[in-house]
Amino acid sequence: PQWKTESEVAVMEYIRLNTHIPVPKVYYWNSSVNNPVGAEYILMEYLPGICL
């Protein structure tokens, strides 16, 4: 699971910086369960739109 979160953040940042596809900016993330939340997480900005 650690590599999943790290990969997801890396892909989102790459797409956001290198394309015109609207992708939320990642503010914070942690791929370890050894944190105050007790789980992996990604905190990102809100983008308005329609849920698919």
PDB file of C-alpha atoms in Angstrom:
ATOM      1  CA  PRO A   1       0.000   0.000   0.000  1.00  0.00           C
ATOM      2  CA  GLN A   2       2.877   2.432   0.665  1.00  0.00           C
ATOM      3  CA  TRP A   3       3.866   2.450  -3.008  1.00  0.00           C
ATOM      4  CA  LYS A   4       0.238   2.981  -4.063  1.00  0.00           C
ATOM      5  CA  THR A   5      -0.085   6.287  -2.216  1.00  0.00           C
ATOM      6  CA  GLU A   6       3.347   7.526  -3.292  1.00  0.00           C
ATOM      7  CA  SER A   7       2.627   6.582  -6.910  1.00  0.00           C
ATOM      8  CA  GLU A   8      -0.801   8.240  -6.834  1.00  0.00           C
ATOM      9  CA  VAL A   9       0.680  11.505  -5.521  1.00  0.00           C
ATOM     10  CA  ALA A  10       3.506  11.439  -8.082  1.00  0.00           C
ATOM     11  CA  VAL A  11       1.134  10.836 -11.002  1.00  0.00           C
ATOM     12  CA  MET A  12      -1.269  13.556  -9.860  1.00  0.00           C
ATOM     13  CA  GLU A  13       1.563  16.081  -9.547  1.00  0.00           C
ATOM     14  CA  TYR A  14       3.014  15.109 -12.938  1.00  0.00           C
ATOM     15  CA  ILE A  15      -0.355  15.498 -14.664  1.00  0.00           C
ATOM     16  CA  ARG A  16      -1.071  18.795 -12.872  1.00  0.00           C
ATOM     17  CA  LEU A  17       2.297  20.295 -13.829  1.00  0.00           C
ATOM     18  CA  ASN A  18       2.648  18.923 -17.368  1.00  0.00           C
ATOM     19  CA  THR A  19      -0.843  18.934 -18.892  1.00  0.00           C
ATOM     20  CA  HIS A  20      -3.959  21.070 -19.034  1.00  0.00           C
ATOM     21  CA  ILE A  21      -6.046  18.399 -17.287  1.00  0.00           C
ATOM     22  CA  PRO A  22      -7.553  19.826 -14.082  1.00  0.00           C
ATOM     23  CA  VAL A  23      -6.067  17.858 -11.187  1.00  0.00           C
ATOM     24  CA  PRO A  24      -6.275  18.985  -7.550  1.00  0.00           C
ATOM     25  CA  LYS A  25      -3.091  20.232  -5.923  1.00  0.00           C
ATOM     26  CA  VAL A  26      -1.793  17.873  -3.230  1.00  0.00           C
ATOM     27  CA  TYR A  27      -1.128  19.767   0.016  1.00  0.00           C
ATOM     28  CA  TYR A  28      -0.011  16.938   2.304  1.00  0.00           C
ATOM     29  CA  TRP A  29       0.234  13.174   2.146  1.00  0.00           C
ATOM     30  CA  ASN A  30       1.547  10.307   4.233  1.00  0.00           C
ATOM     31  CA  SER A  31       2.013   6.735   3.025  1.00  0.00           C
ATOM     32  CA  SER A  32       2.573   5.273   6.487  1.00  0.00           C
ATOM     33  CA  VAL A  33       0.065   4.101   9.064  1.00  0.00           C
ATOM     34  CA  ASN A  34       2.467   5.369  11.762  1.00  0.00           C
ATOM     35  CA  ASN A  35       1.001   8.873  11.945  1.00  0.00           C
ATOM     36  CA  PRO A  36      -1.690  10.590  14.058  1.00  0.00           C
ATOM     37  CA  VAL A  37      -4.406   9.613  11.550  1.00  0.00           C
ATOM     38  CA  GLY A  38      -3.460   5.924  11.768  1.00  0.00           C
ATOM     39  CA  ALA A  39      -3.853   5.401   8.019  1.00  0.00           C
ATOM     40  CA  GLU A  40      -2.418   6.487   4.693  1.00  0.00           C
ATOM     41  CA  TYR A  41      -3.902   9.767   3.450  1.00  0.00           C
ATOM     42  CA  ILE A  42      -3.761  12.401   0.733  1.00  0.00           C
ATOM     43  CA  LEU A  43      -5.018  15.920   1.503  1.00  0.00           C
ATOM     44  CA  MET A  44      -5.740  17.880  -1.675  1.00  0.00           C
ATOM     45  CA  GLU A  45      -7.560  20.979  -2.821  1.00  0.00           C
ATOM     46  CA  TYR A  46     -11.235  20.892  -3.772  1.00  0.00           C
ATOM     47  CA  LEU A  47     -12.106  21.070  -7.452  1.00  0.00           C
ATOM     48  CA  PRO A  48     -15.741  21.713  -8.351  1.00  0.00           C
ATOM     49  CA  GLY A  49     -17.350  19.352 -10.804  1.00  0.00           C
ATOM     50  CA  ILE A  50     -19.741  16.484 -11.326  1.00  0.00           C
ATOM     51  CA  CYS A  51     -19.197  13.135  -9.586  1.00  0.00           C
ATOM     52  CA  LEU A  52     -19.033  10.343 -12.127  1.00  0.00           C
TER      53      LEU A  52
END
